[in-house]
XYZ file of N, CA and C in Angstrom:
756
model
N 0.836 -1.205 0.000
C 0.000 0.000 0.000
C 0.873 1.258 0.000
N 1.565 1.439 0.803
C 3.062 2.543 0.777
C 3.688 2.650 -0.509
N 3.767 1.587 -1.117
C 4.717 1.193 -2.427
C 3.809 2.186 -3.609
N 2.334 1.876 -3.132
C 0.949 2.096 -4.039
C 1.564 3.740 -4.185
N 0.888 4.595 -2.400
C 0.508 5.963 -2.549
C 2.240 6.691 -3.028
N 3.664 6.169 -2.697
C 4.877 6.347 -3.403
C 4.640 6.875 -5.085
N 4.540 6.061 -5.741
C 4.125 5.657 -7.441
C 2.984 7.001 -7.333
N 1.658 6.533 -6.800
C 0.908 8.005 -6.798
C 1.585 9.489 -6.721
N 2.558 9.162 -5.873
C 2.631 10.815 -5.549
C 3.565 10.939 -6.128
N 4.268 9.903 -6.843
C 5.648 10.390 -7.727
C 5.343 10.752 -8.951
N 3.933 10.223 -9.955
C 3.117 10.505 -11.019
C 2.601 11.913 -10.733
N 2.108 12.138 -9.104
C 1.879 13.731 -9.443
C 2.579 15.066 -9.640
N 3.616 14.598 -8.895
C 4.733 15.230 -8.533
C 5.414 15.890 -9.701
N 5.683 14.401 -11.542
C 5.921 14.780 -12.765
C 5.219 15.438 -13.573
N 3.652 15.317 -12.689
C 2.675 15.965 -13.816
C 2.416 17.389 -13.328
N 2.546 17.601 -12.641
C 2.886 19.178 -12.270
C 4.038 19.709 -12.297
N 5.117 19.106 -12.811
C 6.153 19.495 -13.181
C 6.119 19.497 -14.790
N 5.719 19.021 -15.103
C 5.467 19.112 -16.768
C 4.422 20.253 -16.639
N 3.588 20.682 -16.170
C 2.634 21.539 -16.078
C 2.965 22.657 -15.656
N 4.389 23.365 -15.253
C 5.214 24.234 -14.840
C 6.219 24.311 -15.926
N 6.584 23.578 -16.349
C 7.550 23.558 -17.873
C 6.606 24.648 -18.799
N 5.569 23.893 -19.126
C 4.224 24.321 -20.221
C 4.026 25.839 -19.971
N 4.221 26.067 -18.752
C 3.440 27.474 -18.516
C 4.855 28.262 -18.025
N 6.500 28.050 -18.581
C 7.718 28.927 -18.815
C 6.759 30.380 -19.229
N 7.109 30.779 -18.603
C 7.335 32.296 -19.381
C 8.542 32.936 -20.424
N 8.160 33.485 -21.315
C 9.375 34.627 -21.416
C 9.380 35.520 -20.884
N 10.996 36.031 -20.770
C 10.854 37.225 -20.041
C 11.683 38.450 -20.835
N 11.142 39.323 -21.787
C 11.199 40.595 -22.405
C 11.870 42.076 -21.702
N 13.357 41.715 -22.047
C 13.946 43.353 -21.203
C 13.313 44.395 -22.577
N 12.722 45.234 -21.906
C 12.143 46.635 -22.665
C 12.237 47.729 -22.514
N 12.539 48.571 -23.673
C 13.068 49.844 -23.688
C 12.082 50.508 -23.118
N 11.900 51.379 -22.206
C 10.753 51.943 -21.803
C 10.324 53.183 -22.545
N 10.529 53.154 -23.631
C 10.159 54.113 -24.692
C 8.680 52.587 -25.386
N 8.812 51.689 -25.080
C 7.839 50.866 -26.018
C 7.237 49.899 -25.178
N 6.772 50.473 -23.825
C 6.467 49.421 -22.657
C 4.789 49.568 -23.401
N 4.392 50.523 -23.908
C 3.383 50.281 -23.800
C 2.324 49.869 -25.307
N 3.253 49.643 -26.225
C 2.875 49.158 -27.456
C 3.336 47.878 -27.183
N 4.545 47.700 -26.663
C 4.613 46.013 -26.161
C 3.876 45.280 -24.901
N 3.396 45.942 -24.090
C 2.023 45.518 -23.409
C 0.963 44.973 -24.523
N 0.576 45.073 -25.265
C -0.279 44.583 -26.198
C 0.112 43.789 -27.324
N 1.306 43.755 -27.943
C 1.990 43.453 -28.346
C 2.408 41.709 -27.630
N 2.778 41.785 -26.877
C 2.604 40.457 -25.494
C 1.180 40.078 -25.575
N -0.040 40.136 -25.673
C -1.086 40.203 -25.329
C -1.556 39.362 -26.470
N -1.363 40.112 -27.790
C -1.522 39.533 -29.015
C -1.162 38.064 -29.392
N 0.564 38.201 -28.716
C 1.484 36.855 -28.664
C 1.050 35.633 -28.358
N 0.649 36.311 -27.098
C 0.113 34.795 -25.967
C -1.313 34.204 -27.102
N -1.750 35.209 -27.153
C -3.547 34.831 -27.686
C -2.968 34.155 -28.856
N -1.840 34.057 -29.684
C -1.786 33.458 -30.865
C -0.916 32.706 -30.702
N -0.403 32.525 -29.671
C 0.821 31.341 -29.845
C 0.460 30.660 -28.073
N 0.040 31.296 -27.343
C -0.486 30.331 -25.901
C 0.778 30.128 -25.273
N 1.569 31.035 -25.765
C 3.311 31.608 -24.803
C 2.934 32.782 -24.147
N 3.013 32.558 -22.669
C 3.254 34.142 -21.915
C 4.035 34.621 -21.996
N 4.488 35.902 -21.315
C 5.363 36.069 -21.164
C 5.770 37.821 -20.546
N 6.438 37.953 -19.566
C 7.187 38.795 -18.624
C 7.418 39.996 -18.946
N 7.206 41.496 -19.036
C 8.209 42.289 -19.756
C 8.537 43.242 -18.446
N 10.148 43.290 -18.549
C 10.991 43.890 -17.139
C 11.347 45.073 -18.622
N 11.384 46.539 -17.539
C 11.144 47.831 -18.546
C 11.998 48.825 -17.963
N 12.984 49.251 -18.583
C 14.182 50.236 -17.891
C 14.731 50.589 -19.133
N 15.747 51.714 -19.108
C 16.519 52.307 -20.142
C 17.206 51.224 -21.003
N 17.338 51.603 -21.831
C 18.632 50.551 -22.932
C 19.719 50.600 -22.337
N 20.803 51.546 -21.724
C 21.482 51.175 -21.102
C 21.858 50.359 -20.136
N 20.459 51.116 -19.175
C 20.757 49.526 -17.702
C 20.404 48.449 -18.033
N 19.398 48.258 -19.297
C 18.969 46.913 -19.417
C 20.715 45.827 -20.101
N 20.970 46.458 -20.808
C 22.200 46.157 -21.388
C 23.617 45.813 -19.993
N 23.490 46.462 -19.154
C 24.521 45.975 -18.052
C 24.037 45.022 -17.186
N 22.402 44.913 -16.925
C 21.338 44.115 -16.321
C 21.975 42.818 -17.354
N 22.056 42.580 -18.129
C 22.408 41.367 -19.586
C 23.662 40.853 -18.918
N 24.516 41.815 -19.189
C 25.879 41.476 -18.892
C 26.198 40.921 -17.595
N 25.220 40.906 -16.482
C 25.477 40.989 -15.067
C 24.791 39.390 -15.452
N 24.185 39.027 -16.396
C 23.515 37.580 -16.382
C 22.225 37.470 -15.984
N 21.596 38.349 -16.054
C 19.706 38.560 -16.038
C 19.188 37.886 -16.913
N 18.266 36.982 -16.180
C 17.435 36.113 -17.442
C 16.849 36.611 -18.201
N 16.700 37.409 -19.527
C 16.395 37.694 -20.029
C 16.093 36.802 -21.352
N 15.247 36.405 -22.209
C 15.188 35.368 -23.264
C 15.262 36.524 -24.588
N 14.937 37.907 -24.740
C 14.971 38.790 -25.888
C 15.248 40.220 -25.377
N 15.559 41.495 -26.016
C 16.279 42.753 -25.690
C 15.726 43.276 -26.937
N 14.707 44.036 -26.307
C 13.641 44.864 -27.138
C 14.230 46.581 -27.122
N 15.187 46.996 -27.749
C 15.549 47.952 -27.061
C 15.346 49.615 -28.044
N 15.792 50.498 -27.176
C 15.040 52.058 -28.138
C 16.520 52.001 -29.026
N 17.705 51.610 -29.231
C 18.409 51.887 -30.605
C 18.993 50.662 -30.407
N 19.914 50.682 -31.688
C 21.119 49.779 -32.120
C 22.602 49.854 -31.312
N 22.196 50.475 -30.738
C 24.010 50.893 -30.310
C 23.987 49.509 -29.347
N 23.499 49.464 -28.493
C 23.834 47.989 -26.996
C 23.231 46.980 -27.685
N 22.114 46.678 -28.460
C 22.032 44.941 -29.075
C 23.164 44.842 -30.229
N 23.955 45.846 -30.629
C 25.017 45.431 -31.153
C 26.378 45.282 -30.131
N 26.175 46.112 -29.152
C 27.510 45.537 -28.049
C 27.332 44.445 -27.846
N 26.081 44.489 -27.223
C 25.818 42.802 -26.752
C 26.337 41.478 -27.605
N 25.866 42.190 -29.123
C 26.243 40.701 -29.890
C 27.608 40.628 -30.349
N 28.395 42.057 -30.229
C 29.783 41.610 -30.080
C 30.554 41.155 -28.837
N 30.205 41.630 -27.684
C 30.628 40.997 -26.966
C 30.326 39.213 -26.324
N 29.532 38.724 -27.358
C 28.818 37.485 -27.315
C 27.769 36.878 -26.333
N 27.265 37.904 -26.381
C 25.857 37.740 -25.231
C 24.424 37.599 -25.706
N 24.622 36.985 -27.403
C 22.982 36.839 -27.894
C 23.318 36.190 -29.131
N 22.195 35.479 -29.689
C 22.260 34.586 -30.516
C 23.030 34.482 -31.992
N 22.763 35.923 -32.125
C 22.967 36.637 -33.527
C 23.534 37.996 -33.628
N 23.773 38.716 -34.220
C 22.699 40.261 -34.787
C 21.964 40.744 -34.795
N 21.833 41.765 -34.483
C 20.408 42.071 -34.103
C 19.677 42.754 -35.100
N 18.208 43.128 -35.298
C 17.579 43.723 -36.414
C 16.686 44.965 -36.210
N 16.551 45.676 -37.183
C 15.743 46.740 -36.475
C 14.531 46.339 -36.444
N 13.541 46.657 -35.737
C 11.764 46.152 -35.579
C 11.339 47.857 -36.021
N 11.659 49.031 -35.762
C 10.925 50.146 -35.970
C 11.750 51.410 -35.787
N 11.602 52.555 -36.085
C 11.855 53.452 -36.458
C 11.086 54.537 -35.171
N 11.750 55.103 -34.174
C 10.888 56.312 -32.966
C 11.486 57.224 -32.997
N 9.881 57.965 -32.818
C 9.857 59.547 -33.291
C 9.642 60.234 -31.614
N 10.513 61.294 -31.672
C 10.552 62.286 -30.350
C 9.856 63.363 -30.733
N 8.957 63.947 -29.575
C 8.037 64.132 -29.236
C 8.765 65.312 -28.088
N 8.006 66.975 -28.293
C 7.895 67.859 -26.893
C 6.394 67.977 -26.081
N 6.906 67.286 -24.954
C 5.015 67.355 -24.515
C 5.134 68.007 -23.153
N 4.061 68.612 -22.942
C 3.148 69.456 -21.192
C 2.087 68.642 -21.059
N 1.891 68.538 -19.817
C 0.653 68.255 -19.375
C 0.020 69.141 -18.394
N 0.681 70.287 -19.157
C -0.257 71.933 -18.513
C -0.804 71.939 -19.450
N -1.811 72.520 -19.600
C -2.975 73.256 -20.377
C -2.497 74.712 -20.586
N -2.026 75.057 -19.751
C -1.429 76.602 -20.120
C -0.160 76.602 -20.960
N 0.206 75.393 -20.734
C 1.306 75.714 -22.351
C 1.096 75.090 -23.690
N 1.493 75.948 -24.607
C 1.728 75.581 -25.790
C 3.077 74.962 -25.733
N 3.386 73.892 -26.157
C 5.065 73.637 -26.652
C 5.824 73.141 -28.062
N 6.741 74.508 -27.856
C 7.593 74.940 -29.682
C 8.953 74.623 -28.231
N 9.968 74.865 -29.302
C 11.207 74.729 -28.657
C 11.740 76.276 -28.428
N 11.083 77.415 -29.191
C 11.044 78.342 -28.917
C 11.127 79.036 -27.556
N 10.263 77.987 -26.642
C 9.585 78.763 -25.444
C 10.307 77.954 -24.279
N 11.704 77.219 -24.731
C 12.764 76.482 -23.559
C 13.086 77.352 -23.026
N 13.518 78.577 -23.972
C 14.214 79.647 -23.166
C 13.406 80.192 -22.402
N 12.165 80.362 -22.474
C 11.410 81.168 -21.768
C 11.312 81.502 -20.185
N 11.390 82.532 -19.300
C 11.419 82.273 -17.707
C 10.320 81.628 -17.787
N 8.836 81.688 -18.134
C 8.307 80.731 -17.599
C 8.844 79.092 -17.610
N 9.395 78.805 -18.242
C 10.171 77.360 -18.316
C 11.148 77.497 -17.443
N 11.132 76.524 -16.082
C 12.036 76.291 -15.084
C 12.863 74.895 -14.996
N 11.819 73.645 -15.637
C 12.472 72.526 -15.909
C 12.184 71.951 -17.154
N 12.956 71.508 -17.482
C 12.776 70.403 -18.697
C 13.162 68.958 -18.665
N 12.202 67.855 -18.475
C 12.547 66.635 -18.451
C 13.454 66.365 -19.776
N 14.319 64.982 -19.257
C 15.059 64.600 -20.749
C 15.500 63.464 -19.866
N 15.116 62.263 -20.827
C 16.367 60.835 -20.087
C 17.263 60.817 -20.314
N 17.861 60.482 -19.265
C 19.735 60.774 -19.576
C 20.153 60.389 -20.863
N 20.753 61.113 -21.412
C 21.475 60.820 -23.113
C 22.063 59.749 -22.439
N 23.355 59.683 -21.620
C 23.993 58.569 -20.954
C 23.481 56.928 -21.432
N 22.701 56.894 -20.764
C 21.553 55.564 -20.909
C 20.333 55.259 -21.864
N 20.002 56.504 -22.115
C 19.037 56.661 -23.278
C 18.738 57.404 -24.473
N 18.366 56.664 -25.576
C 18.805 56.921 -26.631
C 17.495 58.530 -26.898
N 16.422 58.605 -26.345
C 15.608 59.368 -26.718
C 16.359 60.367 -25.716
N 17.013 60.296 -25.023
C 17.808 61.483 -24.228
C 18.602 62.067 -24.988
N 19.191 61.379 -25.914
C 20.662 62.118 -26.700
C 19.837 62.678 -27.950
N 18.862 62.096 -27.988
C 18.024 62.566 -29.699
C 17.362 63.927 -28.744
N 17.179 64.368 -27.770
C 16.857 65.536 -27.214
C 17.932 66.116 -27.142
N 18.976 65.937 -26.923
C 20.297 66.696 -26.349
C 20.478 67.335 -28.232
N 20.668 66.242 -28.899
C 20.597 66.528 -30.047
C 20.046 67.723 -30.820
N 18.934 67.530 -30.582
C 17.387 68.696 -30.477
C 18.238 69.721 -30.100
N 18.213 70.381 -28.899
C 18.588 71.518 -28.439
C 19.687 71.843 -29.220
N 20.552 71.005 -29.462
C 22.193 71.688 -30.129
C 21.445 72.225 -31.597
N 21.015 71.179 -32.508
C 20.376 71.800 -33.416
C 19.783 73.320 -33.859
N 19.189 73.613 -32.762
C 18.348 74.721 -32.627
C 19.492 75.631 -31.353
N 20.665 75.480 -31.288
C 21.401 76.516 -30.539
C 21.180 76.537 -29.574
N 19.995 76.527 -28.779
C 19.348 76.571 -27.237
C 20.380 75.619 -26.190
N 20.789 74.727 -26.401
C 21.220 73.854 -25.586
C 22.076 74.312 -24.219
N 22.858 75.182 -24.349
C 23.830 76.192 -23.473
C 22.730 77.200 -22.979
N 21.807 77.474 -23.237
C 20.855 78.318 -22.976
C 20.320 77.995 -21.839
N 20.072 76.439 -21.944
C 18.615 75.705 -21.377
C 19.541 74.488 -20.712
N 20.732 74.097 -20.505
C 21.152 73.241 -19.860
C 20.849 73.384 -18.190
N 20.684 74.567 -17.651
C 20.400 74.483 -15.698
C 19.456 74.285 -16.248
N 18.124 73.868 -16.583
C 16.791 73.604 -16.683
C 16.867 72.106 -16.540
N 17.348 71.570 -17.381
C 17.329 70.263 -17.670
C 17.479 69.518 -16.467
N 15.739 68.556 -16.542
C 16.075 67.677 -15.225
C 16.223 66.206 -15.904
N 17.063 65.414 -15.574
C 17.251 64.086 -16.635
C 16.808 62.821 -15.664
N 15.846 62.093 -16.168
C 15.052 60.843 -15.559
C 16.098 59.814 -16.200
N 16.393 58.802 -15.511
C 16.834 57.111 -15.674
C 16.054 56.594 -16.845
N 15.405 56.860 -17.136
C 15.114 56.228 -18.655
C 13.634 57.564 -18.710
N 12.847 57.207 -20.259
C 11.504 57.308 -20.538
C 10.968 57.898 -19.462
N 10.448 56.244 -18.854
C 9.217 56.334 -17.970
C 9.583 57.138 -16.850
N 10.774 57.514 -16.468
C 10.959 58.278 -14.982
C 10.840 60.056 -15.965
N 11.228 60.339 -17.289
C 11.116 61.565 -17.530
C 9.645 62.046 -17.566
N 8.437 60.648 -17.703
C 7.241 60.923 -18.165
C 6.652 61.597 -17.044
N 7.174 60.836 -15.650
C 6.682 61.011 -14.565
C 7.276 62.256 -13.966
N 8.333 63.009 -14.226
C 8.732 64.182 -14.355
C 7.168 65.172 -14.731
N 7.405 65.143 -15.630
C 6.425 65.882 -16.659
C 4.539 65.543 -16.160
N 4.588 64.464 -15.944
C 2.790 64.033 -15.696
C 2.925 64.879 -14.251
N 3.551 64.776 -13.478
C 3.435 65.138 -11.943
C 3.424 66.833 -12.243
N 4.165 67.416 -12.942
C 4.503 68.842 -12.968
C 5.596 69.187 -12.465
N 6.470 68.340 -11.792
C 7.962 68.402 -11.595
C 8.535 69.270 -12.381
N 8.668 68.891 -13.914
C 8.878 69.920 -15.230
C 7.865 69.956 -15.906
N 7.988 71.288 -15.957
C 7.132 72.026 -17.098
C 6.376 71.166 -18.447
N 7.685 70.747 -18.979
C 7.929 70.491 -20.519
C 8.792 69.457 -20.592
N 9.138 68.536 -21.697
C 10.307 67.702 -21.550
C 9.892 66.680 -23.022
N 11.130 66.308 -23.509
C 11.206 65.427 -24.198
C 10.277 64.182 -23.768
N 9.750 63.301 -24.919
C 9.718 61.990 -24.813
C 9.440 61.193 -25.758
N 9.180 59.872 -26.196
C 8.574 59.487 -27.438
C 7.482 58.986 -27.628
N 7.253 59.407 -28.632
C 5.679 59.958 -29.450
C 4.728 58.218 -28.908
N 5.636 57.002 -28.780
C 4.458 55.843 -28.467
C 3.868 56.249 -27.071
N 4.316 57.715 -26.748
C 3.820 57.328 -24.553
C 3.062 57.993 -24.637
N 3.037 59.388 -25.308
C 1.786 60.467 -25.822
C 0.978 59.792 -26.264
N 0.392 58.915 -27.255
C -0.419 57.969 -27.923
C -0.856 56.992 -27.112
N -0.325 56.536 -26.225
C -0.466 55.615 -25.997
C -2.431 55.667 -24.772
N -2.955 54.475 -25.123
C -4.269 54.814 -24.155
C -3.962 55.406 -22.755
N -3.592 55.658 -22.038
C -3.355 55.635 -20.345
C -3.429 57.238 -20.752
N -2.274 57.815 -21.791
C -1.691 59.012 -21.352
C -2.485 59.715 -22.809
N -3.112 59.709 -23.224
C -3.156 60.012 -24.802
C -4.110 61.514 -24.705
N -5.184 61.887 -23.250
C -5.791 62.741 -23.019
C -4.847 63.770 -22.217
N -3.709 63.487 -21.450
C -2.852 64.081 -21.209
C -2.150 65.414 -21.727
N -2.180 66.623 -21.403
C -2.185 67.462 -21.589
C -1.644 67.838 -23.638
N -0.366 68.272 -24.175
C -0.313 69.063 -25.129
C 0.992 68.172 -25.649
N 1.463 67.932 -26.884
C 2.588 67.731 -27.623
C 2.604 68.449 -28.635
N 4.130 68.022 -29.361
C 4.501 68.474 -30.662
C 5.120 67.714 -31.564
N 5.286 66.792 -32.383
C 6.318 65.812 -33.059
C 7.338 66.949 -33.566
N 8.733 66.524 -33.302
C 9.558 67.226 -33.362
C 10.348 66.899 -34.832
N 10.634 67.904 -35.803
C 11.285 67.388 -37.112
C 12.344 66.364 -36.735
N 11.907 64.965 -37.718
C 13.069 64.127 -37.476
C 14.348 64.599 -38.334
N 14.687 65.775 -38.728
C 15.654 65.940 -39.499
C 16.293 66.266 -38.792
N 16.295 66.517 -37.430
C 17.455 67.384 -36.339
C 17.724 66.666 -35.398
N 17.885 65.179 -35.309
C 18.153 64.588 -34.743
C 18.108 63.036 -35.482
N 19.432 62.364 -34.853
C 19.632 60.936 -35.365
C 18.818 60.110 -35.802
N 18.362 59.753 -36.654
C 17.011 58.284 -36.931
C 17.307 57.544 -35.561
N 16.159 57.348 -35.034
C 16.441 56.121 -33.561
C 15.945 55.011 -33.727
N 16.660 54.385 -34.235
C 16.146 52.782 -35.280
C 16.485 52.126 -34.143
N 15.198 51.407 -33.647
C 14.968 50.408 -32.380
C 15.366 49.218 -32.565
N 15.974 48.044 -31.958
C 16.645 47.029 -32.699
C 16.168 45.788 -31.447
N 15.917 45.080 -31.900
C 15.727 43.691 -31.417
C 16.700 42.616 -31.464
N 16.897 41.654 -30.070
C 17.620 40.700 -30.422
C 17.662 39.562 -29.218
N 17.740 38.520 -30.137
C 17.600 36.986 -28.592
C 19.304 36.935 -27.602
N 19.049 36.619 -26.913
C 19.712 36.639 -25.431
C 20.492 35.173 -25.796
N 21.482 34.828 -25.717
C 21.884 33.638 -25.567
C 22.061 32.827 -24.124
N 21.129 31.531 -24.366
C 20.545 30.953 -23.253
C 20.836 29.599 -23.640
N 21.116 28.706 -22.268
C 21.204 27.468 -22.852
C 19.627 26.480 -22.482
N 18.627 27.497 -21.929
C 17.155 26.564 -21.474
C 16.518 26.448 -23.063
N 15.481 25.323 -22.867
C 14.996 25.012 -23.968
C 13.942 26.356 -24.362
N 14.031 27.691 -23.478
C 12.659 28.416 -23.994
C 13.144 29.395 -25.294
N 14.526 29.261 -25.621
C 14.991 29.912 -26.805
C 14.063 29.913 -27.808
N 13.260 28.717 -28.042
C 12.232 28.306 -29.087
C 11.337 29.317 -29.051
N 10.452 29.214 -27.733
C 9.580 30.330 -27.453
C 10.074 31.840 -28.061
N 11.237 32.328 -27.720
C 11.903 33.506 -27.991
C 12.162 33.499 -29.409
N 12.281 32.899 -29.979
C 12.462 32.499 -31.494
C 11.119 33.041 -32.040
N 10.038 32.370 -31.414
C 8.379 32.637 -32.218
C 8.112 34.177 -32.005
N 8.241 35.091 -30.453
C 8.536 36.050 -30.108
C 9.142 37.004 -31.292
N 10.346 37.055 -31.567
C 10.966 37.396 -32.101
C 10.574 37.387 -33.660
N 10.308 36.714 -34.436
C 9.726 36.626 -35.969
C 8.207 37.377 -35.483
N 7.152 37.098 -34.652
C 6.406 37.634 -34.301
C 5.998 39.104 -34.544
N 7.274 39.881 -33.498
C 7.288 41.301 -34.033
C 7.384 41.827 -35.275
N 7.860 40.834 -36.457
C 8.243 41.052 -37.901
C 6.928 41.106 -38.333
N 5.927 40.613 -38.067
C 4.561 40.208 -38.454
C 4.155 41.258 -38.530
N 2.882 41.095 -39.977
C 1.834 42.360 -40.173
C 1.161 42.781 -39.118
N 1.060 41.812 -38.287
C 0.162 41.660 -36.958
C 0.849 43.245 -36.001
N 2.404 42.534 -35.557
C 2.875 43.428 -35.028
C 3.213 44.924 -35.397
N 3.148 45.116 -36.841
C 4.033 46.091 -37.252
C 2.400 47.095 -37.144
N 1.412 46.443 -37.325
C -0.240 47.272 -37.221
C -0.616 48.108 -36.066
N 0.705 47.236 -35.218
C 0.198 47.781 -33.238
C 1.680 49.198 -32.928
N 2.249 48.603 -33.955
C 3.589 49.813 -33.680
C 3.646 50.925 -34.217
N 2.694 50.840 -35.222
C 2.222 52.048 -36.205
C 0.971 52.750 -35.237
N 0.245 52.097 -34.461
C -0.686 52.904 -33.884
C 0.304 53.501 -32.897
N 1.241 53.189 -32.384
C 2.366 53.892 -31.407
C 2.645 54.945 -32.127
N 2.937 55.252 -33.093
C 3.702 56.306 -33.492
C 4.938 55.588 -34.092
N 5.363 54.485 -34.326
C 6.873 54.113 -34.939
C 6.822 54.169 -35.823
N 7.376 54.578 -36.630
C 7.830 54.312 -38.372
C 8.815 53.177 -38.618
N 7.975 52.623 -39.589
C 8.696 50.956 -39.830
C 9.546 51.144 -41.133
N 10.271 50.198 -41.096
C 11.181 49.971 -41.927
C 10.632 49.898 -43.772
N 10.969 50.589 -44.675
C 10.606 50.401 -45.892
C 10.375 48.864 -46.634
């Protein structure tokens, strides 16, 4: 009888372990310039392929030293090319990486009392200006960019308050911390924030193309597969339909 409930509980023991295999997640480091077109984006995935999956959301930079430090990560969804190409030279991912989309920067308030031109940085009423650190983020340097363009930059540098990625400049700006501030055009659009006070799409001619680049993590677990479907996924008409409602411009 012992021998019996043994065998029982060792059959359950595998079948809920196979039933924990099945339900792996991936887990998606994301540029937080695209947390929220890839929220749905994930959403889409699962519903068509019955893969979940995780998305951890910080600057391209930290996500890129987060990699290097050995963070499980299965894919590196990130706002440029510059770190999924470190990464894949320094041999930390499967391949090369590819671009998935093309992001456009964006000057936004979520005062009602302002209009925002780049004109009005200088202005005393303008005391702060969000911007993510150029350092770590790529929509930071395409702002830093911005200002040099237009001369202001030496003008308007004590203004400048610089957030750890995106989402900490958004929260700059949503709170009223700053005035005004850079960000990209998928966070303005996006449902949550889209009634949110005032923007401007900023000419992409005065600043770098910020060609967003994708790429798999080199892993030795069997969920590479999963990350594989992931990955061609975003290539899909499917995906490229949800990145265009963001604001990205896709590849010709």
């Amino acid at each position: 009888m012992i021998r019996r409930y043994f065998f029982i509980g060792l059959l359950f023991i595998l079948m809920f372990s196979c039933g924990q295999k099945e339900k792996a997640k991936l887990t998606i480091a994301t540029a937080a310039n695209v947390q929220f077109a890839m929220k749905e984006l994930v959403e889409l995935f699962t519903q068509q392929e019955g893969i979940p999956a995780n998305i951890v959301i910080s600057s391209s930079g930290q996500l890129t030293a987060q990699i290097k430090q050995g963070a499980p990560f299965d894919l590196f969804v990130s706002a440029n090319m510059k770190y999924p190409e470190e990464l894949y030279r320094s041999g930390f991912t499967t391949g090369a990486p590819a671009v998935y989309a093309y992001g456009k920067l964006v000057l936004w308030t979520a005062e009602e009392a302002i209009n925002p031109s780049i004109d009005l940085l200088d202005s005393p009423s303008i005391k702060h200006i969000a911007l993510a650190n150029p350092k770590n983020a790529p929509y930071g340097q395409a702002g830093v960019e911005v200002l040099q363009h237009y001369q202001v930059f030496d003008k308007v540098a004590s203004k400048l308050v610089y957030g750890e990625s995106i989402s900490q400049t958004n929260q700059f700006i949503v709170s009223g911390a700053a005035e005004i501030g850079f960000t990209a055009k998928s966070v303005v659009v996006s449902p949550t924030l889209v009634e949110k006070g005032k923007w401007i799409e900023i000419d992409q001619n005065t600043y770098t193309p910020i060609a967003q680049g994708v790429v798999l993590i080199k892993k030795d677990d069997q969920i590479i597969t999963e990350a594989e479907k992931f990955y061609s996924f975003l290539f899909s008409q499917k995906a490229k339909a949800v990145l265009e409602k963001y604001g990205y411009q896709l590849k010709d």
